[in-house]
Amino acid sequence: MTPHFTLAELTATSHRQFNNTPNEAETANLQRLAEFLEQVKTTLDGKPIMVNSAFRSKQVNDSVGSKDTSQHRIGCAADLRVPGMTPDQVVRAVIAAGLPFDQIIREFDAWTHISVTNTPDGTPRRQALIIDKAGTRPFA
């Protein structure tokens, strides 16, 4: 898809019993997501980005207990880790760079969720949040 992000990486799942093959529209969204992740990588001075989860078919999404409205379902979101950086540092760097993210979420202080808009012509919400055991709140 891009120099640093493959379709295989963005559709990988440990739930191998389920088909996790995106359709044409989902693949197009994953292309936009991969291109955006390249911008994130540049912002982070080329540090490696490890994608934990990106596209999730309905079966995969259900198996991890996520909502049907998750942007992972349509190929617009990735959960990632950056070795040598905390999720908080990743969030702050992406916000400071002014990248056109739709959502960026520090989740359980273990990974960063980042997404692009659900449609190519959408306006990024630039919504920054924290989700943890205390609930969901704005990133500050």
Short mmCIF file of N, CA and C in Angstrom, two decimals:
data_model
loop_
_atom_site.label_atom_id
_atom_site.label_comp_id
_atom_site.label_asym_id
_atom_site.label_seq_id
_atom_site.Cartn_x
_atom_site.Cartn_y
_atom_site.Cartn_z
N MET A 1 0.82 -1.19 0.00
CA MET A 1 0.00 0.00 0.00
C MET A 1 0.87 1.26 0.00
N THR A 2 1.83 1.29 0.93
CA THR A 2 2.78 2.40 1.01
C THR A 2 4.14 1.81 1.35
N PRO A 3 5.20 2.62 1.36
CA PRO A 3 6.52 2.06 1.65
C PRO A 3 6.63 1.31 2.99
N HIS A 4 5.87 1.74 4.01
CA HIS A 4 6.03 1.15 5.34
C HIS A 4 4.81 0.39 5.85
N PHE A 5 3.70 0.37 5.11
CA PHE A 5 2.48 -0.27 5.59
C PHE A 5 1.85 -1.12 4.49
N THR A 6 1.71 -2.41 4.77
CA THR A 6 1.17 -3.35 3.79
C THR A 6 -0.29 -3.69 4.12
N LEU A 7 -0.99 -4.18 3.12
CA LEU A 7 -2.36 -4.64 3.34
C LEU A 7 -2.36 -5.78 4.36
N ALA A 8 -1.39 -6.67 4.27
CA ALA A 8 -1.32 -7.78 5.22
C ALA A 8 -1.20 -7.28 6.66
N GLU A 9 -0.38 -6.25 6.87
CA GLU A 9 -0.20 -5.69 8.21
C GLU A 9 -1.49 -5.03 8.70
N LEU A 10 -2.19 -4.37 7.81
CA LEU A 10 -3.39 -3.63 8.21
C LEU A 10 -4.63 -4.51 8.33
N THR A 11 -4.50 -5.80 7.96
CA THR A 11 -5.62 -6.72 8.09
C THR A 11 -5.27 -7.91 8.98
N ALA A 12 -4.10 -7.89 9.59
CA ALA A 12 -3.67 -9.00 10.45
C ALA A 12 -4.60 -9.12 11.66
N THR A 13 -4.83 -10.35 12.08
CA THR A 13 -5.64 -10.60 13.26
C THR A 13 -5.19 -11.90 13.92
N SER A 14 -5.30 -11.95 15.22
CA SER A 14 -5.02 -13.20 15.92
C SER A 14 -6.25 -14.11 15.91
N HIS A 15 -7.36 -13.59 15.42
CA HIS A 15 -8.60 -14.36 15.32
C HIS A 15 -8.68 -14.99 13.93
N ARG A 16 -7.77 -15.90 13.66
CA ARG A 16 -7.61 -16.47 12.32
C ARG A 16 -8.80 -17.33 11.89
N GLN A 17 -9.66 -17.67 12.82
CA GLN A 17 -10.82 -18.48 12.44
C GLN A 17 -11.85 -17.66 11.66
N PHE A 18 -11.68 -16.32 11.66
CA PHE A 18 -12.61 -15.44 10.97
C PHE A 18 -11.95 -14.84 9.72
N ASN A 19 -12.74 -14.67 8.67
CA ASN A 19 -12.27 -14.01 7.46
C ASN A 19 -12.13 -12.51 7.77
N ASN A 20 -10.98 -11.97 7.50
CA ASN A 20 -10.74 -10.55 7.75
C ASN A 20 -10.29 -9.86 6.47
N THR A 21 -10.94 -10.19 5.36
CA THR A 21 -10.62 -9.64 4.06
C THR A 21 -11.50 -8.42 3.79
N PRO A 22 -10.91 -7.25 3.58
CA PRO A 22 -11.72 -6.06 3.31
C PRO A 22 -12.30 -6.08 1.90
N ASN A 23 -13.46 -5.43 1.75
CA ASN A 23 -14.03 -5.27 0.41
C ASN A 23 -13.34 -4.09 -0.28
N GLU A 24 -13.81 -3.74 -1.46
CA GLU A 24 -13.16 -2.68 -2.25
C GLU A 24 -13.17 -1.33 -1.53
N ALA A 25 -14.30 -0.95 -0.96
CA ALA A 25 -14.39 0.34 -0.25
C ALA A 25 -13.50 0.34 0.99
N GLU A 26 -13.49 -0.77 1.71
CA GLU A 26 -12.65 -0.87 2.92
C GLU A 26 -11.17 -0.83 2.55
N THR A 27 -10.83 -1.45 1.43
CA THR A 27 -9.44 -1.42 0.96
C THR A 27 -9.04 0.01 0.58
N ALA A 28 -9.95 0.74 -0.05
CA ALA A 28 -9.66 2.14 -0.39
C ALA A 28 -9.45 2.96 0.89
N ASN A 29 -10.25 2.69 1.91
CA ASN A 29 -10.05 3.39 3.20
C ASN A 29 -8.70 3.02 3.80
N LEU A 30 -8.34 1.75 3.72
CA LEU A 30 -7.04 1.33 4.25
C LEU A 30 -5.90 2.00 3.50
N GLN A 31 -6.08 2.25 2.21
CA GLN A 31 -5.06 2.98 1.44
C GLN A 31 -4.89 4.39 2.01
N ARG A 32 -6.01 5.06 2.26
CA ARG A 32 -5.95 6.41 2.86
C ARG A 32 -5.31 6.35 4.24
N LEU A 33 -5.66 5.33 5.02
CA LEU A 33 -5.09 5.17 6.36
C LEU A 33 -3.57 4.95 6.28
N ALA A 34 -3.14 4.08 5.37
CA ALA A 34 -1.70 3.82 5.22
C ALA A 34 -0.96 5.09 4.83
N GLU A 35 -1.52 5.87 3.91
CA GLU A 35 -0.89 7.13 3.52
C GLU A 35 -0.81 8.09 4.70
N PHE A 36 -1.85 8.10 5.53
CA PHE A 36 -1.82 8.95 6.72
C PHE A 36 -0.79 8.45 7.72
N LEU A 37 -0.68 7.13 7.90
CA LEU A 37 0.32 6.58 8.81
C LEU A 37 1.73 6.92 8.36
N GLU A 38 1.94 7.06 7.07
CA GLU A 38 3.25 7.52 6.57
C GLU A 38 3.53 8.94 7.08
N GLN A 39 2.50 9.79 7.11
CA GLN A 39 2.67 11.15 7.65
C GLN A 39 3.00 11.08 9.14
N VAL A 40 2.33 10.18 9.86
CA VAL A 40 2.60 10.02 11.29
C VAL A 40 4.05 9.57 11.48
N LYS A 41 4.49 8.62 10.69
CA LYS A 41 5.87 8.12 10.78
C LYS A 41 6.88 9.24 10.55
N THR A 42 6.62 10.08 9.55
CA THR A 42 7.50 11.23 9.29
C THR A 42 7.50 12.17 10.49
N THR A 43 6.33 12.43 11.04
CA THR A 43 6.21 13.31 12.21
C THR A 43 7.02 12.77 13.39
N LEU A 44 7.08 11.44 13.51
CA LEU A 44 7.80 10.80 14.62
C LEU A 44 9.25 10.49 14.26
N ASP A 45 9.79 11.27 13.34
CA ASP A 45 11.19 11.14 12.92
C ASP A 45 11.55 9.75 12.40
N GLY A 46 10.60 9.11 11.73
CA GLY A 46 10.87 7.82 11.11
C GLY A 46 10.89 6.64 12.05
N LYS A 47 10.48 6.84 13.30
CA LYS A 47 10.45 5.72 14.24
C LYS A 47 9.52 4.62 13.72
N PRO A 48 9.80 3.37 14.09
CA PRO A 48 8.92 2.29 13.65
C PRO A 48 7.52 2.43 14.27
N ILE A 49 6.52 2.11 13.50
CA ILE A 49 5.14 2.10 13.98
C ILE A 49 4.66 0.67 13.89
N MET A 50 4.28 0.13 15.03
CA MET A 50 3.79 -1.25 15.10
C MET A 50 2.27 -1.21 15.19
N VAL A 51 1.61 -1.71 14.14
CA VAL A 51 0.15 -1.72 14.10
C VAL A 51 -0.36 -2.97 14.82
N ASN A 52 -1.10 -2.75 15.90
CA ASN A 52 -1.71 -3.86 16.64
C ASN A 52 -2.98 -4.33 15.95
N SER A 53 -3.75 -3.37 15.43
CA SER A 53 -5.04 -3.68 14.83
C SER A 53 -5.43 -2.52 13.91
N ALA A 54 -5.90 -2.86 12.73
CA ALA A 54 -6.44 -1.83 11.84
C ALA A 54 -7.81 -2.33 11.39
N PHE A 55 -7.92 -2.83 10.15
CA PHE A 55 -9.23 -3.30 9.69
C PHE A 55 -9.71 -4.49 10.51
N ARG A 56 -11.01 -4.47 10.82
CA ARG A 56 -11.65 -5.60 11.50
C ARG A 56 -12.97 -5.93 10.82
N SER A 57 -13.08 -7.15 10.31
CA SER A 57 -14.37 -7.61 9.79
C SER A 57 -15.37 -7.61 10.95
N LYS A 58 -16.65 -7.75 10.65
CA LYS A 58 -17.66 -7.77 11.70
C LYS A 58 -17.37 -8.87 12.71
N GLN A 59 -17.00 -10.06 12.24
CA GLN A 59 -16.73 -11.17 13.15
C GLN A 59 -15.53 -10.87 14.05
N VAL A 60 -14.47 -10.33 13.49
CA VAL A 60 -13.29 -9.99 14.29
C VAL A 60 -13.65 -8.88 15.28
N ASN A 61 -14.34 -7.87 14.80
CA ASN A 61 -14.73 -6.76 15.66
C ASN A 61 -15.60 -7.23 16.82
N ASP A 62 -16.58 -8.08 16.53
CA ASP A 62 -17.44 -8.62 17.58
C ASP A 62 -16.62 -9.43 18.58
N SER A 63 -15.65 -10.20 18.08
CA SER A 63 -14.87 -11.07 18.96
C SER A 63 -13.99 -10.30 19.93
N VAL A 64 -13.64 -9.06 19.59
CA VAL A 64 -12.83 -8.24 20.50
C VAL A 64 -13.70 -7.32 21.35
N GLY A 65 -15.02 -7.42 21.18
CA GLY A 65 -15.95 -6.65 22.01
C GLY A 65 -16.09 -5.20 21.63
N SER A 66 -15.81 -4.88 20.38
CA SER A 66 -15.91 -3.49 19.93
C SER A 66 -17.29 -3.23 19.32
N LYS A 67 -17.63 -1.95 19.23
CA LYS A 67 -18.92 -1.54 18.67
C LYS A 67 -18.92 -1.60 17.15
N ASP A 68 -20.10 -1.82 16.56
CA ASP A 68 -20.22 -1.84 15.10
C ASP A 68 -19.86 -0.49 14.48
N THR A 69 -19.95 0.58 15.27
CA THR A 69 -19.63 1.92 14.76
C THR A 69 -18.13 2.22 14.77
N SER A 70 -17.33 1.28 15.24
CA SER A 70 -15.88 1.47 15.27
C SER A 70 -15.34 1.76 13.88
N GLN A 71 -14.45 2.73 13.78
CA GLN A 71 -13.83 3.04 12.48
C GLN A 71 -12.94 1.90 11.99
N HIS A 72 -12.56 0.99 12.88
CA HIS A 72 -11.82 -0.20 12.45
C HIS A 72 -12.65 -1.01 11.46
N ARG A 73 -13.95 -1.02 11.63
CA ARG A 73 -14.86 -1.82 10.79
C ARG A 73 -14.79 -1.43 9.32
N ILE A 74 -14.48 -0.18 9.05
CA ILE A 74 -14.48 0.29 7.66
C ILE A 74 -13.06 0.61 7.15
N GLY A 75 -12.05 0.24 7.94
CA GLY A 75 -10.67 0.42 7.50
C GLY A 75 -10.12 1.83 7.68
N CYS A 76 -10.72 2.59 8.60
CA CYS A 76 -10.29 3.98 8.79
C CYS A 76 -9.49 4.20 10.08
N ALA A 77 -9.23 3.14 10.85
CA ALA A 77 -8.55 3.33 12.14
C ALA A 77 -7.47 2.27 12.35
N ALA A 78 -6.47 2.66 13.13
CA ALA A 78 -5.41 1.73 13.52
C ALA A 78 -5.07 1.97 14.99
N ASP A 79 -4.82 0.87 15.69
CA ASP A 79 -4.25 0.94 17.03
C ASP A 79 -2.77 0.63 16.86
N LEU A 80 -1.93 1.45 17.46
CA LEU A 80 -0.50 1.30 17.22
C LEU A 80 0.33 1.57 18.47
N ARG A 81 1.56 1.08 18.39
CA ARG A 81 2.57 1.36 19.40
C ARG A 81 3.82 1.85 18.67
N VAL A 82 4.56 2.72 19.33
CA VAL A 82 5.80 3.23 18.77
C VAL A 82 6.90 2.96 19.80
N PRO A 83 7.79 1.99 19.52
CA PRO A 83 8.85 1.69 20.47
C PRO A 83 9.65 2.94 20.84
N GLY A 84 9.88 3.12 22.12
CA GLY A 84 10.63 4.27 22.60
C GLY A 84 9.77 5.49 22.88
N MET A 85 8.47 5.39 22.62
CA MET A 85 7.55 6.51 22.89
C MET A 85 6.34 5.99 23.66
N THR A 86 5.87 6.77 24.60
CA THR A 86 4.63 6.43 25.28
C THR A 86 3.46 6.84 24.40
N PRO A 87 2.29 6.24 24.61
CA PRO A 87 1.12 6.69 23.86
C PRO A 87 0.86 8.19 24.03
N ASP A 88 1.11 8.71 25.21
CA ASP A 88 0.93 10.14 25.47
C ASP A 88 1.86 10.96 24.56
N GLN A 89 3.09 10.54 24.42
CA GLN A 89 4.04 11.26 23.56
C GLN A 89 3.61 11.20 22.10
N VAL A 90 3.09 10.06 21.67
CA VAL A 90 2.61 9.93 20.29
C VAL A 90 1.46 10.90 20.05
N VAL A 91 0.48 10.90 20.96
CA VAL A 91 -0.67 11.79 20.82
C VAL A 91 -0.22 13.24 20.74
N ARG A 92 0.64 13.65 21.66
CA ARG A 92 1.11 15.04 21.69
C ARG A 92 1.85 15.43 20.41
N ALA A 93 2.67 14.51 19.89
CA ALA A 93 3.44 14.81 18.67
C ALA A 93 2.51 14.97 17.46
N VAL A 94 1.51 14.10 17.35
CA VAL A 94 0.59 14.17 16.22
C VAL A 94 -0.24 15.44 16.29
N ILE A 95 -0.71 15.78 17.48
CA ILE A 95 -1.48 17.02 17.65
C ILE A 95 -0.61 18.23 17.31
N ALA A 96 0.61 18.26 17.85
CA ALA A 96 1.51 19.40 17.63
C ALA A 96 1.85 19.58 16.15
N ALA A 97 1.91 18.47 15.42
CA ALA A 97 2.25 18.55 13.99
C ALA A 97 1.09 19.05 13.14
N GLY A 98 -0.10 19.11 13.73
CA GLY A 98 -1.26 19.58 12.98
C GLY A 98 -1.76 18.59 11.93
N LEU A 99 -1.44 17.31 12.11
CA LEU A 99 -1.90 16.31 11.14
C LEU A 99 -3.43 16.23 11.13
N PRO A 100 -4.01 15.90 9.97
CA PRO A 100 -5.47 15.90 9.84
C PRO A 100 -6.12 14.60 10.32
N PHE A 101 -5.91 14.24 11.58
CA PHE A 101 -6.52 13.03 12.13
C PHE A 101 -8.00 13.27 12.41
N ASP A 102 -8.78 12.21 12.34
CA ASP A 102 -10.18 12.30 12.72
C ASP A 102 -10.29 12.13 14.24
N GLN A 103 -9.73 11.03 14.75
CA GLN A 103 -9.65 10.81 16.19
C GLN A 103 -8.25 10.33 16.53
N ILE A 104 -7.80 10.72 17.71
CA ILE A 104 -6.60 10.14 18.28
C ILE A 104 -6.92 9.89 19.74
N ILE A 105 -6.66 8.67 20.18
CA ILE A 105 -7.07 8.27 21.52
C ILE A 105 -5.92 7.55 22.22
N ARG A 106 -5.56 8.03 23.40
CA ARG A 106 -4.63 7.30 24.26
C ARG A 106 -5.47 6.26 24.98
N GLU A 107 -5.29 5.00 24.62
CA GLU A 107 -6.11 3.93 25.19
C GLU A 107 -5.34 3.15 26.23
N PHE A 108 -5.86 3.21 27.46
CA PHE A 108 -5.34 2.45 28.60
C PHE A 108 -3.84 2.65 28.79
N ASP A 109 -3.33 3.79 28.32
CA ASP A 109 -1.91 4.12 28.38
C ASP A 109 -1.03 2.99 27.85
N ALA A 110 -1.60 2.21 26.91
CA ALA A 110 -0.88 1.08 26.34
C ALA A 110 -0.69 1.20 24.84
N TRP A 111 -1.60 1.89 24.15
CA TRP A 111 -1.49 2.07 22.71
C TRP A 111 -2.21 3.35 22.31
N THR A 112 -2.01 3.72 21.06
CA THR A 112 -2.65 4.90 20.49
C THR A 112 -3.58 4.47 19.37
N HIS A 113 -4.81 4.92 19.44
CA HIS A 113 -5.79 4.71 18.37
C HIS A 113 -5.75 5.98 17.53
N ILE A 114 -5.67 5.81 16.22
CA ILE A 114 -5.67 6.98 15.33
C ILE A 114 -6.51 6.65 14.11
N SER A 115 -7.26 7.64 13.64
CA SER A 115 -8.13 7.39 12.49
C SER A 115 -8.15 8.55 11.52
N VAL A 116 -8.57 8.20 10.30
CA VAL A 116 -8.85 9.18 9.26
C VAL A 116 -10.37 9.28 9.14
N THR A 117 -10.85 10.27 8.42
CA THR A 117 -12.29 10.44 8.25
C THR A 117 -12.90 9.22 7.55
N ASN A 118 -14.18 9.01 7.77
CA ASN A 118 -14.86 7.85 7.20
C ASN A 118 -15.03 7.93 5.68
N THR A 119 -14.91 9.12 5.11
CA THR A 119 -15.01 9.29 3.67
C THR A 119 -13.83 10.16 3.20
N PRO A 120 -13.39 9.99 1.98
CA PRO A 120 -12.24 10.75 1.49
C PRO A 120 -12.43 12.26 1.55
N ASP A 121 -13.67 12.72 1.40
CA ASP A 121 -13.92 14.16 1.40
C ASP A 121 -14.40 14.68 2.74
N GLY A 122 -14.30 13.83 3.78
CA GLY A 122 -14.75 14.25 5.12
C GLY A 122 -13.82 15.26 5.74
N THR A 123 -14.36 16.04 6.67
CA THR A 123 -13.57 17.01 7.42
C THR A 123 -13.11 16.36 8.72
N PRO A 124 -11.80 16.29 8.96
CA PRO A 124 -11.30 15.67 10.19
C PRO A 124 -11.83 16.38 11.44
N ARG A 125 -12.33 15.59 12.38
CA ARG A 125 -12.83 16.15 13.63
C ARG A 125 -11.71 16.60 14.56
N ARG A 126 -10.53 16.03 14.40
CA ARG A 126 -9.39 16.31 15.29
C ARG A 126 -9.80 16.14 16.75
N GLN A 127 -10.49 15.04 17.01
CA GLN A 127 -10.96 14.73 18.35
C GLN A 127 -9.86 13.95 19.08
N ALA A 128 -9.41 14.48 20.22
CA ALA A 128 -8.37 13.84 21.01
C ALA A 128 -8.97 13.42 22.35
N LEU A 129 -8.82 12.12 22.65
CA LEU A 129 -9.46 11.56 23.84
C LEU A 129 -8.49 10.67 24.62
N ILE A 130 -8.90 10.36 25.84
CA ILE A 130 -8.26 9.35 26.68
C ILE A 130 -9.35 8.35 27.03
N ILE A 131 -9.04 7.07 26.86
CA ILE A 131 -9.94 6.01 27.32
C ILE A 131 -9.13 5.12 28.25
N ASP A 132 -9.66 4.91 29.45
CA ASP A 132 -9.02 4.01 30.40
C ASP A 132 -10.07 3.53 31.40
N LYS A 133 -9.63 2.93 32.48
CA LYS A 133 -10.56 2.38 33.47
C LYS A 133 -11.47 3.46 34.07
N ALA A 134 -11.03 4.70 34.04
CA ALA A 134 -11.83 5.81 34.58
C ALA A 134 -12.90 6.26 33.60
N GLY A 135 -12.85 5.77 32.36
CA GLY A 135 -13.85 6.16 31.36
C GLY A 135 -13.22 6.88 30.18
N THR A 136 -14.05 7.67 29.50
CA THR A 136 -13.62 8.44 28.33
C THR A 136 -13.69 9.92 28.64
N ARG A 137 -12.63 10.63 28.27
CA ARG A 137 -12.58 12.07 28.54
C ARG A 137 -11.67 12.74 27.50
N PRO A 138 -11.77 14.06 27.39
CA PRO A 138 -10.88 14.77 26.46
C PRO A 138 -9.41 14.62 26.86
N PHE A 139 -8.55 14.55 25.85
CA PHE A 139 -7.11 14.53 26.08
C PHE A 139 -6.70 15.95 26.47
N ALA A 140 -5.95 16.05 27.53
CA ALA A 140 -5.49 17.38 27.97
C ALA A 140 -3.99 17.42 28.13
#
